[in-house]
Each structure stands twice: as structure tokens, then as C-alpha cells.
CSV table of C-alpha atoms in Angstrom, one decimal:
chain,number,residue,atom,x,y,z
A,6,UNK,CA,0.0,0.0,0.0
A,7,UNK,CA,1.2,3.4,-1.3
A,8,UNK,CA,0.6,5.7,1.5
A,9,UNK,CA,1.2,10.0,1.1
A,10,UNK,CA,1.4,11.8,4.2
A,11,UNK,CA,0.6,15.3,4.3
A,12,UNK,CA,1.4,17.9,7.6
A,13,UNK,CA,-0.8,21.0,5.9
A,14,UNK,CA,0.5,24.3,6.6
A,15,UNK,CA,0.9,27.4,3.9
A,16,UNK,CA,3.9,29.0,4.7
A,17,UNK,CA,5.7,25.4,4.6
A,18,UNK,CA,3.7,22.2,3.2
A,19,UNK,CA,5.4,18.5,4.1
A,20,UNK,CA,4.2,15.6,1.8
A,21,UNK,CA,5.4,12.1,2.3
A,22,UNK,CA,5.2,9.0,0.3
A,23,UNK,CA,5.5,5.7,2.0
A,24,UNK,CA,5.4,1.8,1.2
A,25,UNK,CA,3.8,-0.5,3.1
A,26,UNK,CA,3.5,-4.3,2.7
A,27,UNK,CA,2.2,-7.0,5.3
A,28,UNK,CA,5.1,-8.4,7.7
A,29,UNK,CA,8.0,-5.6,5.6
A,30,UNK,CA,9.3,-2.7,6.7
A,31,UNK,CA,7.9,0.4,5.8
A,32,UNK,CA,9.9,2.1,3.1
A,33,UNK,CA,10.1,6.3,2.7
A,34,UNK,CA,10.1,6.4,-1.3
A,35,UNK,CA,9.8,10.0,-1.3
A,36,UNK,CA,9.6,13.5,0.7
A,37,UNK,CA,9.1,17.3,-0.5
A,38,UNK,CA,8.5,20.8,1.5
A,39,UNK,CA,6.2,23.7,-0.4
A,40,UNK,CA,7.0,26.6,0.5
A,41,UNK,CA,4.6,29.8,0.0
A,42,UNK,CA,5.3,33.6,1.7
A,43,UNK,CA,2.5,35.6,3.4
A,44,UNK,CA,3.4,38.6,1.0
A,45,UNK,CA,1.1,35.7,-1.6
A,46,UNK,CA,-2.6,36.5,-1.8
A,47,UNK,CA,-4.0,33.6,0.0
A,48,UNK,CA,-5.7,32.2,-3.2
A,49,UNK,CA,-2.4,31.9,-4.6
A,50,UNK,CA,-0.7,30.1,-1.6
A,51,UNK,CA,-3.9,27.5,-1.9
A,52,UNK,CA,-3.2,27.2,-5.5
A,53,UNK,CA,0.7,26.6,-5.4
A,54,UNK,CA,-0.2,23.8,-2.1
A,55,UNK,CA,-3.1,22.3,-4.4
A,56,UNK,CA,-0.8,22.3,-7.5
A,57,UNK,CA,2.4,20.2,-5.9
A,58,UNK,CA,-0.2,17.9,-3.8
A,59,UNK,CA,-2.3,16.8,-7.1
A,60,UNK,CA,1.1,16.3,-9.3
A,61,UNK,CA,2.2,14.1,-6.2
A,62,UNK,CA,-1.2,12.4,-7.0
A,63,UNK,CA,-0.4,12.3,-10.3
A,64,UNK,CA,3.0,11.2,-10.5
A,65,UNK,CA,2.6,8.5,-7.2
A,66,UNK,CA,-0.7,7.3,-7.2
A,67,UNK,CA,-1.4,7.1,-3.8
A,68,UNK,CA,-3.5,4.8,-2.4
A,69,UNK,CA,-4.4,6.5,0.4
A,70,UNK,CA,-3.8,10.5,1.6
A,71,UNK,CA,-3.5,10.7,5.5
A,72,UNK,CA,-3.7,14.5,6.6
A,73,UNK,CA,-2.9,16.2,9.6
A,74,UNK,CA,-6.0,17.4,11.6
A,75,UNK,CA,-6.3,20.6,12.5
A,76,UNK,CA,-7.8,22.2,15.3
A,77,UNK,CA,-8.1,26.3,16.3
A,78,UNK,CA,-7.4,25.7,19.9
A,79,UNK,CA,-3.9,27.0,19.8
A,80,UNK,CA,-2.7,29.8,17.5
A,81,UNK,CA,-6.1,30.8,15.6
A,82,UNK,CA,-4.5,33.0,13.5
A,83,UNK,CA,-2.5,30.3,11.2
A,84,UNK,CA,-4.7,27.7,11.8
A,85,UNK,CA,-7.1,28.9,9.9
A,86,UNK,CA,-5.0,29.0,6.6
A,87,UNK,CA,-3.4,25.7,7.9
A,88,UNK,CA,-7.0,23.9,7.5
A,89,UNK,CA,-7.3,25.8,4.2
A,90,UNK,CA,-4.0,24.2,3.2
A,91,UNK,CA,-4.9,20.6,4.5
A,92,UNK,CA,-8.9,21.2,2.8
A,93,UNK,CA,-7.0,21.7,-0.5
A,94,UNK,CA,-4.7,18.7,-0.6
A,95,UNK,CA,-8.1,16.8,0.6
A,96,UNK,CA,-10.0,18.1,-2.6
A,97,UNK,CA,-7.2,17.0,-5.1
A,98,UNK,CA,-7.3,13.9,-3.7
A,99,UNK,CA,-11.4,13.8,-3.7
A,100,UNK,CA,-11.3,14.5,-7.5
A,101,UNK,CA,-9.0,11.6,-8.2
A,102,UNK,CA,-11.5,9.3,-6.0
A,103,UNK,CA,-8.4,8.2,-3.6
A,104,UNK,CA,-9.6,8.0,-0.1
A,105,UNK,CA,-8.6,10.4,2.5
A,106,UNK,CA,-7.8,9.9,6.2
A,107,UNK,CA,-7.4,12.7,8.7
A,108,UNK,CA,-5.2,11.9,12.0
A,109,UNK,CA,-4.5,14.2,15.1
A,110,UNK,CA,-1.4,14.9,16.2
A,111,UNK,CA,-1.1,13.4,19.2
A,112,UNK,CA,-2.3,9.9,17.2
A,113,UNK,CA,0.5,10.5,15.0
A,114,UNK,CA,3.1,10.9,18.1
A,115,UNK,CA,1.6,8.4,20.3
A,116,UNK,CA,1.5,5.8,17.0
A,117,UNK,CA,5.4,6.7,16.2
A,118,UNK,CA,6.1,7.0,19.8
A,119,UNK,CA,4.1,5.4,21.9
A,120,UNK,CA,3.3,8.7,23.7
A,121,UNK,CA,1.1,11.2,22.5
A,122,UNK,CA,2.9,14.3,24.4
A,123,UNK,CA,6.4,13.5,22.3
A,124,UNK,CA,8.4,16.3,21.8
A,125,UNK,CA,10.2,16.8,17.9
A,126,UNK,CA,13.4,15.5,18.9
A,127,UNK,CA,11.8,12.2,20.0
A,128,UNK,CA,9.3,11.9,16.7
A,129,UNK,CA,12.9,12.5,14.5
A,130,UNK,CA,14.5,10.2,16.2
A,131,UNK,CA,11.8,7.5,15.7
A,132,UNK,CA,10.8,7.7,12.6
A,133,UNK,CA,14.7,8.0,11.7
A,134,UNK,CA,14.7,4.2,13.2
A,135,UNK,CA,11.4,3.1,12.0
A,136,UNK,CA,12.3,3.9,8.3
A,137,UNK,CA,15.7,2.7,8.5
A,138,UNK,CA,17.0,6.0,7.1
A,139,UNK,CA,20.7,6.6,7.1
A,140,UNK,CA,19.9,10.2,9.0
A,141,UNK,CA,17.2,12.5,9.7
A,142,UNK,CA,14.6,12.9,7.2
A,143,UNK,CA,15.5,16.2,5.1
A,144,UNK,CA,14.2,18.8,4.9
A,145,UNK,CA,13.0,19.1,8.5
A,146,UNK,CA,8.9,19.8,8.0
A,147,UNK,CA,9.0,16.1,5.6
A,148,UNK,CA,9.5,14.3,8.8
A,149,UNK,CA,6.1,14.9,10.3
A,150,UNK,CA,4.8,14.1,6.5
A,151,UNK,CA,6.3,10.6,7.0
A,152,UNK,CA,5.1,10.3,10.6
A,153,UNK,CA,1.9,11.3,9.1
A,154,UNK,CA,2.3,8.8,6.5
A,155,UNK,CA,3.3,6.0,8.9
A,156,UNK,CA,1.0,6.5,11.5
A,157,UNK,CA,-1.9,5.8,9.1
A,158,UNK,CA,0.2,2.8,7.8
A,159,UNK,CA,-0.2,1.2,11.5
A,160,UNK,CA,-3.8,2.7,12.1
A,161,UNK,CA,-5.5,2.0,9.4
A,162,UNK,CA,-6.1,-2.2,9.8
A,163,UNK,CA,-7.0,-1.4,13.5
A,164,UNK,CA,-9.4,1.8,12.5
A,165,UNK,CA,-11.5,-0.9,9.8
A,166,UNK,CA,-11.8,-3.1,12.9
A,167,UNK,CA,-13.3,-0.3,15.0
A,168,UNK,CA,-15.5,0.8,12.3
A,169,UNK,CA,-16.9,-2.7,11.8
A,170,UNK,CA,-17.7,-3.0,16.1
A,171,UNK,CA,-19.2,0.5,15.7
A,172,UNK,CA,-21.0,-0.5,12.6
A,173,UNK,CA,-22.7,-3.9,14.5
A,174,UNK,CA,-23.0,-2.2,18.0
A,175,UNK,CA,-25.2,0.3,15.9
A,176,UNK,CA,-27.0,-2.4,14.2
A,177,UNK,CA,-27.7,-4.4,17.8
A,178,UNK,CA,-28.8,-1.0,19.6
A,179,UNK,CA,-31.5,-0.5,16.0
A,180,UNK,CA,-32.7,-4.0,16.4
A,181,UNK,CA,-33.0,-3.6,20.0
A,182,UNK,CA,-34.8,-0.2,19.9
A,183,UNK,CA,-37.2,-2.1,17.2
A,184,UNK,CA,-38.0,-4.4,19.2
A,185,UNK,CA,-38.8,-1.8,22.2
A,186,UNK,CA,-40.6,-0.1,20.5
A,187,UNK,CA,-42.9,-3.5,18.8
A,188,UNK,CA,-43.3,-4.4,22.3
A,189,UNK,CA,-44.6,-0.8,22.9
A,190,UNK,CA,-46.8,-1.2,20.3
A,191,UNK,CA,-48.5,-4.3,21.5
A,192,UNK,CA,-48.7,-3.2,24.6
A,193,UNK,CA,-50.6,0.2,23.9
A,194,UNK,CA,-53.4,-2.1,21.3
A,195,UNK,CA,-54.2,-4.9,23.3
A,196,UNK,CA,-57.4,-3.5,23.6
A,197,UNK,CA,-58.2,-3.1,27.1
A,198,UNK,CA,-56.3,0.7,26.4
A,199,UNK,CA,-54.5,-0.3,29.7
A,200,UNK,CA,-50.4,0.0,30.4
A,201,UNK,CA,-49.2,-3.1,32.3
A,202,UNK,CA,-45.8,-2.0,33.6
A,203,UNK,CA,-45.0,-5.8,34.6
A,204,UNK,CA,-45.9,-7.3,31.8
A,205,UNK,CA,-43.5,-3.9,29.7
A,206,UNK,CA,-40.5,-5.0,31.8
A,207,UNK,CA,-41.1,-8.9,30.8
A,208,UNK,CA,-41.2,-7.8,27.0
A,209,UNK,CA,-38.7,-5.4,27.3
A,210,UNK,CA,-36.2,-8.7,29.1
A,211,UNK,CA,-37.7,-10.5,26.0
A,212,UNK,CA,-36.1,-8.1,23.7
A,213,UNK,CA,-33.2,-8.1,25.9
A,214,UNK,CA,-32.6,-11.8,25.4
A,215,UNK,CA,-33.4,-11.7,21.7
A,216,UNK,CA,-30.6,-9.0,21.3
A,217,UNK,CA,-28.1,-11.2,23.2
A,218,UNK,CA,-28.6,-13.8,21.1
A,219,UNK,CA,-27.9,-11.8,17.9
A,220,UNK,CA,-24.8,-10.6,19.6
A,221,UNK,CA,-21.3,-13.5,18.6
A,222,UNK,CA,-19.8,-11.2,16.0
A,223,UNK,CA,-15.6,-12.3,15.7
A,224,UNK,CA,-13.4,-9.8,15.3
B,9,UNK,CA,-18.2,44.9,-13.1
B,10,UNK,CA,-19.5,41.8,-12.2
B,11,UNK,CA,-18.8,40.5,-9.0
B,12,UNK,CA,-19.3,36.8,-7.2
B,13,UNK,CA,-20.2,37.1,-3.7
B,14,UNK,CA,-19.9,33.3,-1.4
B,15,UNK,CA,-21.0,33.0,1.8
B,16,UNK,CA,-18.4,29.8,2.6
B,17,UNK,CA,-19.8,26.7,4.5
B,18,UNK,CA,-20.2,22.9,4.0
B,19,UNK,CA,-23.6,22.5,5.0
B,20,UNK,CA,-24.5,25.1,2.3
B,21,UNK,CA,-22.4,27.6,0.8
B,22,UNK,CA,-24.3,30.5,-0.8
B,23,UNK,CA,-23.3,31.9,-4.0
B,24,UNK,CA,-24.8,35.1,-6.0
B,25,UNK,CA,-23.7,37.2,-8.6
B,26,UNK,CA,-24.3,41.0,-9.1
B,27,UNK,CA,-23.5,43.4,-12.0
B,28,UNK,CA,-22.7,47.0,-11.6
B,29,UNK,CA,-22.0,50.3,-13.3
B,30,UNK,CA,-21.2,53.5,-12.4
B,31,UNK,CA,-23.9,55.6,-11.8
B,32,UNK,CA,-26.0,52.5,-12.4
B,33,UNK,CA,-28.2,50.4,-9.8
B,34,UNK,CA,-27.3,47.4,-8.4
B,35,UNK,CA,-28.4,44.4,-10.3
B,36,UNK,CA,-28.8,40.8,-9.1
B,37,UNK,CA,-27.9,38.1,-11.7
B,38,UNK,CA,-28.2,34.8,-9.8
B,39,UNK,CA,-28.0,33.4,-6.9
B,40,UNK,CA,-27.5,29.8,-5.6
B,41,UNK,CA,-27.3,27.7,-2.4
B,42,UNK,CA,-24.6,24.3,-2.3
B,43,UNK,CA,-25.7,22.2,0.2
B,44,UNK,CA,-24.0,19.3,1.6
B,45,UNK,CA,-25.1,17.0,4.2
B,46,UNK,CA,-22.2,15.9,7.5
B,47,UNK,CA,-21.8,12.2,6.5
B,48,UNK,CA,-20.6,12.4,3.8
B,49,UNK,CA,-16.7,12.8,4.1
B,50,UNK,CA,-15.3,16.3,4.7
B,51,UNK,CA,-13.0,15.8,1.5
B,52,UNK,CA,-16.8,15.0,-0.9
B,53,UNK,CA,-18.3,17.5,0.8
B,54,UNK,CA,-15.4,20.4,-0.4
B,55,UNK,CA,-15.0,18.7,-3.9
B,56,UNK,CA,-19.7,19.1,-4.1
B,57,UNK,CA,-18.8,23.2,-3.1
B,58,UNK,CA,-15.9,23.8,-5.9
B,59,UNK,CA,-17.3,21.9,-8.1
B,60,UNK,CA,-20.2,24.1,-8.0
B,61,UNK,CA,-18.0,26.9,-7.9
B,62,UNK,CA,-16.1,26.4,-10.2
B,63,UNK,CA,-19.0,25.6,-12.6
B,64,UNK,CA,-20.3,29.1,-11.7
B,65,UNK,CA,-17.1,31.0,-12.3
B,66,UNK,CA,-17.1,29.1,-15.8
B,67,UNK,CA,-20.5,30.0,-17.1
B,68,UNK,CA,-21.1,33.6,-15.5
B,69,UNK,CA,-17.1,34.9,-15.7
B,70,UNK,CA,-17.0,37.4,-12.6
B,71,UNK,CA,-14.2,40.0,-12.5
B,72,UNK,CA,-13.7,39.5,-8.6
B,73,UNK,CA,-14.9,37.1,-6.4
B,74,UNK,CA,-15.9,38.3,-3.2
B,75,UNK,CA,-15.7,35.9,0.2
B,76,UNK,CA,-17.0,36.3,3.7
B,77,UNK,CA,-13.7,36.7,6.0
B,78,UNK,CA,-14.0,33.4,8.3
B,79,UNK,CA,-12.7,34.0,11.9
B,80,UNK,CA,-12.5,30.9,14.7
B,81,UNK,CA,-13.6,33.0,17.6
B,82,UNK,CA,-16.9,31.7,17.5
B,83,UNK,CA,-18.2,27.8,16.5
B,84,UNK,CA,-14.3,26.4,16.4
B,85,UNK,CA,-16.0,22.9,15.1
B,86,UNK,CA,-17.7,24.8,12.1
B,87,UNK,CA,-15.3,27.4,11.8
B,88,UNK,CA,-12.7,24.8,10.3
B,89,UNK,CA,-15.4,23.4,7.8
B,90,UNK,CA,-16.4,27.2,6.8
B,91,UNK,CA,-12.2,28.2,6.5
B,92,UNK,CA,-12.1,25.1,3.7
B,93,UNK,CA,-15.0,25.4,1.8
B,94,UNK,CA,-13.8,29.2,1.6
B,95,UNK,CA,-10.8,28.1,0.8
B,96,UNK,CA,-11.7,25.8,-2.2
B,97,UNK,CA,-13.7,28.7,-3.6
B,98,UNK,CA,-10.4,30.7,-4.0
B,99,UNK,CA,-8.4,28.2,-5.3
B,100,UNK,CA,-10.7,28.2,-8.0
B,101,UNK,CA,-11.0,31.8,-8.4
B,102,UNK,CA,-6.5,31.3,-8.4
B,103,UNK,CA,-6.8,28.5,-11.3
B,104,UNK,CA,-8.7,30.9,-13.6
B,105,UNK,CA,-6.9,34.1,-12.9
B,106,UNK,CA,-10.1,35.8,-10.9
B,107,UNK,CA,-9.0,38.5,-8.3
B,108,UNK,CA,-10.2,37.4,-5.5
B,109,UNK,CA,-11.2,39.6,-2.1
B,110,UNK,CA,-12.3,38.8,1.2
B,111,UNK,CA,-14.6,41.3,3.9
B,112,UNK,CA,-15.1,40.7,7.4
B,113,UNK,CA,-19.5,40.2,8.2
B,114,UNK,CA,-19.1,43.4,10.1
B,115,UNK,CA,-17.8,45.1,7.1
B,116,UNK,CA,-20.6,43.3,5.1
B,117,UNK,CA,-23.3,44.5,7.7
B,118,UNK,CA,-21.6,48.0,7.6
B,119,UNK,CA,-21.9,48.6,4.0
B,120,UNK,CA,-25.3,47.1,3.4
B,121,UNK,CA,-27.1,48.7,6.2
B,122,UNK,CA,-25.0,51.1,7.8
B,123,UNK,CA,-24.0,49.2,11.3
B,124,UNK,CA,-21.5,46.6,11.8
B,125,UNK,CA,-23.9,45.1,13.7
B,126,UNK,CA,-27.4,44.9,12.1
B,127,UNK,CA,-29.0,41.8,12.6
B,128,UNK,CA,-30.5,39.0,9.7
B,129,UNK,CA,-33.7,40.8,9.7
B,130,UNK,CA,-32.3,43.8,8.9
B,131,UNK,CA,-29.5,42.8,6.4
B,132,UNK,CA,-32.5,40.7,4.4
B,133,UNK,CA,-34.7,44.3,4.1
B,134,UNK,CA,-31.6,46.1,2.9
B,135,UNK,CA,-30.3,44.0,0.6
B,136,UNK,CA,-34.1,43.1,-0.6
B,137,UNK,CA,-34.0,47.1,-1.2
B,138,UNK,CA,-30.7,47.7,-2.8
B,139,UNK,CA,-31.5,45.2,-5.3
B,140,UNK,CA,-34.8,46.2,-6.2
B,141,UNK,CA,-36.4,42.6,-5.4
B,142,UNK,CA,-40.0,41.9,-5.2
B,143,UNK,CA,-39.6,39.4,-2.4
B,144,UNK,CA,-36.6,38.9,0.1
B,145,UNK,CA,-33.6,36.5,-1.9
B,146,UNK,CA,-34.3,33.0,-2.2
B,147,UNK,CA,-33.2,30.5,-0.7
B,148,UNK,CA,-32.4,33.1,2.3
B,149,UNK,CA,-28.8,32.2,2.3
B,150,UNK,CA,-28.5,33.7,-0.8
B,151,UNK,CA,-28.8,36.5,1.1
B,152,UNK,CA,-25.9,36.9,2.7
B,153,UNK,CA,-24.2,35.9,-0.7
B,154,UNK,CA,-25.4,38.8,-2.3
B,155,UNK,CA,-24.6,41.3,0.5
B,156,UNK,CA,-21.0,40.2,0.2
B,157,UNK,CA,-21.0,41.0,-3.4
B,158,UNK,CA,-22.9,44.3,-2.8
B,159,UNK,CA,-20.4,45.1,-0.1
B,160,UNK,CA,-17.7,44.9,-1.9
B,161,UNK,CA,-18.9,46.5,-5.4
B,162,UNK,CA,-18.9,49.3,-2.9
B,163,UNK,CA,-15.8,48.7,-0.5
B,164,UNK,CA,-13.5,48.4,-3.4
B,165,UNK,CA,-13.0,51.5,-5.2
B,166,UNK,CA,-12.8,52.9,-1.7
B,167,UNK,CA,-10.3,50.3,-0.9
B,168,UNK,CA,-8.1,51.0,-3.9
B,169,UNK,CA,-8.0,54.9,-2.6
B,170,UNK,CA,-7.1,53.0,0.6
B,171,UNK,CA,-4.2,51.3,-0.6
B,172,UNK,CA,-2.6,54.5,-2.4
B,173,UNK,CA,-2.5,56.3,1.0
B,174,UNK,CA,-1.6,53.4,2.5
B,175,UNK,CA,1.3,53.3,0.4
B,176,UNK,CA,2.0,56.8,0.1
B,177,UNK,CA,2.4,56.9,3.8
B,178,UNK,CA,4.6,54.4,4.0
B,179,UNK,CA,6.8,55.9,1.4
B,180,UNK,CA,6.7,59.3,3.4
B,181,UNK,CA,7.4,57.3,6.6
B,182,UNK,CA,10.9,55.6,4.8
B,183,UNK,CA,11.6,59.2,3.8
B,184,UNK,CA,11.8,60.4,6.7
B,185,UNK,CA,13.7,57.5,8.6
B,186,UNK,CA,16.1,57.8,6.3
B,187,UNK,CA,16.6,61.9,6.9
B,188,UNK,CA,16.8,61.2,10.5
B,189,UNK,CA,19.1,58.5,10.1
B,190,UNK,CA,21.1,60.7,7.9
B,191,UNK,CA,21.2,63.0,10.7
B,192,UNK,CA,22.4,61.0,13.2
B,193,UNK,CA,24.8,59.8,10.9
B,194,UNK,CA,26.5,63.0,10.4
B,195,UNK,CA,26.4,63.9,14.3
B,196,UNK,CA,27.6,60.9,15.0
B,197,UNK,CA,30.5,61.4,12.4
B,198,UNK,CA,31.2,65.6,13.1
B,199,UNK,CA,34.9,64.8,13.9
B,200,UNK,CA,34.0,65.6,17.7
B,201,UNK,CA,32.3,62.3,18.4
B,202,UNK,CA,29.8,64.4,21.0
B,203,UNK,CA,26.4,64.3,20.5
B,204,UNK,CA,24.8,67.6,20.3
B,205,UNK,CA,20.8,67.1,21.6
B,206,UNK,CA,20.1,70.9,20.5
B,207,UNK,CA,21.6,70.0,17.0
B,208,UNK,CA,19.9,66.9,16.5
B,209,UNK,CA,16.5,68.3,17.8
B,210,UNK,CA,16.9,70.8,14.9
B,211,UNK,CA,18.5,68.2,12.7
B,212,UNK,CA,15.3,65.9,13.0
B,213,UNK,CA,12.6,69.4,12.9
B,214,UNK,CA,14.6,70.0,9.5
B,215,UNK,CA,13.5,66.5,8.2
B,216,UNK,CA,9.9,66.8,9.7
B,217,UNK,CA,9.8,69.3,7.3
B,218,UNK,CA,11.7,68.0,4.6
B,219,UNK,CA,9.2,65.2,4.4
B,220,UNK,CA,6.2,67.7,5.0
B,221,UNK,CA,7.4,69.0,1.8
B,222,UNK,CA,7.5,65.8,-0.3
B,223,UNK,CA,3.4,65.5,1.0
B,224,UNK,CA,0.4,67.0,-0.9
B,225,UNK,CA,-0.8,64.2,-3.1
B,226,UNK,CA,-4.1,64.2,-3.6
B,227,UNK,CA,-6.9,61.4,-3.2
């Protein structure tokens, strides 16, 4: 699996590309910084990001793009154009129908880490050893791109896993809540117009029991 | 001139177009809601609003397109959203050469009803007004599409006069550093090595007026 990392950002932009195959090492194939100055109109700085991330696309065929999430809690003023800049990488990769994956930063530090407070020097370091480079990933800003890129690598098989319990758990609670709701049903046209809270509880057990036994998903 | 206002956002981004002439009334062209819905992935959802876009911007050729200014003070979680879709407009507006300019909704309040903080209400009757409609815009959120490219069909000839001082004080400012500079520069290098305070009080009133001098362009 061809995997491009992207750490979004305007004034510098880190892509990534990564190989991945079951039970090898993970293999850096390729790494790139785009750069863009604030004395740019900002539609220009989106286009220049766009235009290296799609000819990446282009030329590498990704078959995934992991991005960096971005959030405004700390310095609102950049992070604004720095979701602009990951938003545009996104849509390039939305046109050419290759799926993208967003992951935080502290996912990204904990996965390369195993912590997700790790300073710079420490996510360097690791992903230095991980990709069996000869030194430090260069230029500076591509090493988060890899991290990026490996970090999804490692996530990815785990997050279909999660998705599939979320996806039955949300299929058990719908069946349950059916079946709440039949025995509501029944209970309110049973003619007598009467609510029996006993005989509610008993069904509502029932319903219990019959979700239980739909329960026995492997994963 | 004919100018494409956007009101950014995923869950719909309004778009309108307005033509103006000097001395001429406003007129209102088209107008358009994109709507997306939040589960489809963020990365659909900005391809659905620059597609559209884009379309736009191919069939009705605007000289400028006009975007709200998104800020993160307020909704962080949508704020993000609202910064991309934004964000993808003007990368469009970048691929096909379109200037492209951004106001602030206070600014947009401010020139459509005369108060930076006029509420929907209000904004609706103006712009319903300015643009000679027989019924408020719809959908409403083309409202605030429209009052974006109002705003700035009237903002930016001011804005160019704007620049020029803008410029032309800075200019005058260099000027003058560089007179006092000069005159420090020659204190400093009178043979004596004293500084004189009297001297360079007179030295720097002599620039003052020097650059006084170099003023009087007109606006």
C-alpha cells in the first residue's frame, strides 16, 4: 500500500510517500516541502499547495492521503489558513476518488512514539529508526509528512476493525430499539387501552434476550 | 463589473452574482445555495462546493470574487469546515486568474445597512432594497451571498483609494527615517564624536519638514 502523508501548513507544506506491505518494513520512497510567503494572496498560496499535492497524486498514485487534523485551539490566526491548506490537498485527492484519512497529532506521536505528548526531537528520532533511514529525514517539515504517512500505515487495519464493532453495535442498539418499541406497540393495542408495567418489563427482558442472542460477531 | 459574492460553509455555501455600473443600480444576476449533508466525508463535501463553484465562475465569468472573512472565535467545530469550503472557492478563483477579495460580516453589515452590527432581519430588508427585489432572496442564504458582493462592489473603489495612501504613507514614513538616520549619521561622524541634543532636535525638525514638503498628493 502506497501511502502520502501530508502535515498541511501554507507557509511550509510536508508531503510524504510511504510503502507498506504485510510483515515488511515500511519504506520512505519520497519527501518534498512547499514553500509559500505571506506577502502571496492567500488564493495563490492554496493554489501553489493544491498544484504540488495533485502532481504528487499524479505522479505516485497514492492509495491513500492521510492529513494532519487541524484544530483552532492554539494559535487561531494560522490555523485557519493551515485547514485551508490541508482542505485543499483533501479536494485534489477527492477528484481523483483516492480516499482520504485525517489523523490528530497526538495519534501521529503516540503511533510513532508510543506517547502522544512526544516532543520533535523524539518523533525524529523514531521515525529516523522506523524507516531505516541513514539520518534525519530532510528537509526538516517532511519528517512529520512521514510520521503522518506512517501512523496511518499502522492505524488503518486497527481503524476498519473499529468501524466494523461500531457499525454492528449500531446495528444491535437499532434492532434492540425495534423491538422496544414493537413491544410498545402491542402493549398500547391490546385493547383493554390499559399499560401493564410488569408485563412492559417482561417484554422489554424478552427483547433483551433476543438482542443477546444476535450478539457472537468475531473480530 | 461583475462581481461573485460566497458565503463559505459545507452545510451550504451561498453563492450570488451582481453586475454594476457607475452611476448605475445594483443588479442581481443569480444566486445559488450548495448544500451538503455531514456524512458524507469532509474531503466529498469540499469537492460538491468547488465543483459548483467552479461551474459558476465558468459560465457567468466574474471580474472578482468576493468571500465572507471566516474567523475561529466563535463555533471552532464549524469554523474549520467554513475556512475550507472558503478556501476551495479561492483556489478556484486562483486557477482561472479571478482577483479574489475577502470582507469581514461586520464590514458586510456595515456597507449594506450602515451598522456593523445589524442583525438577519435587517440585512435581508436592505439588501431586498438595494437590489430592487420583489420578495426577500431566495433560498435566504443567498442573502448573505449577495450582501457580500454588494459590499464589496462598494468597498473596493474605496479600498483602492485605501491602498494609495496606505502606500503613500509608507513611502513618506521611509523618507523620513532615512533623513533622521542621515542626521544621526552626520552627528555621530562631526569629527568631535559628542552628540549635540540641540543640533539633533533641529537636525530631526529639518527633516519633519523635509518630508512635509514631499506630502500633498491628492486622493
Amino acid at each position: 500500500m502506497r501511502v502520502m502523508g501530508v502535515d498541511p501548513g501554507l507557509t511550509r507544506c510536508g508531503l510524504a510517500l510511504i510503502e507498506t506491505a504485510p510483515g515488511r518494513a515500511v519504506t520512505a520512497l519520497d519527501v518534498d516541502v512547499v514553500r509559500t510567503t505571506s506577502d502571496e494572496p492567500l488564493e495563490r498560496r492554496l493554489r501553489a499547495v493544491h498544484s504540488v499535492a495533485d502532481e504528487w497524486m499524479e505522479i505516485h498514485r497514492p492509495d491513500v492521503v492521510a492529513i494532519e487534523r487541524v484544530f483552532a485551539q492554539n494559535q487561531v490566526s494560522t490555523a485557519m489558513g493551515t485547514a485551508q491548506a490541508a482542505g485543499v490537498v483533501a479536494l485534489a485527492a477527492a477528484y481523483r476518488e483516492i480516499p482520504v484519512a485525517f489523523h490528530t497529532p497526538s495519534e501521529v506521536k503516540a503511533a510513532i512514539t508510543g506517547s502522544g505528548r512526544a516532543d520533535k526531537k523524539q518523533m525524529t528520532l523514531m521515525i529516523t529508526r522506523i524507516l531505516g533511514l541513514q539520518k534525519p529525514p530532510s528537509p526538516a517539515d517532511a519528517a512529520d509528512a512521514l510520521a503522518l504517512a506512517v501512523c496511518h500505515s499502522w492505524r488503518a487495519p486497527m481503524q476498519g476493525r473499529v468501524d466494523s464493532l461500531d457499525a454492528h453495535v449500531a446495528r444491535s442498539r437499532a434492532g434492540f430499539e425495534a423491538k422496544v418499541a414493537a413491544a410498545r406497540e402491542a402493549a398500547a393495542s391490546d385493547g383493554t387501552g390499559r399499560r401493564d408495567p410488569a408485563a412492559d418489563q417482561e417484554r422489554a427482558r424478552a427483547a433483551a434476550r433476543g438482542m443477546a442472542r444476535t450478539k457472537g460477531v468475531r473480530w
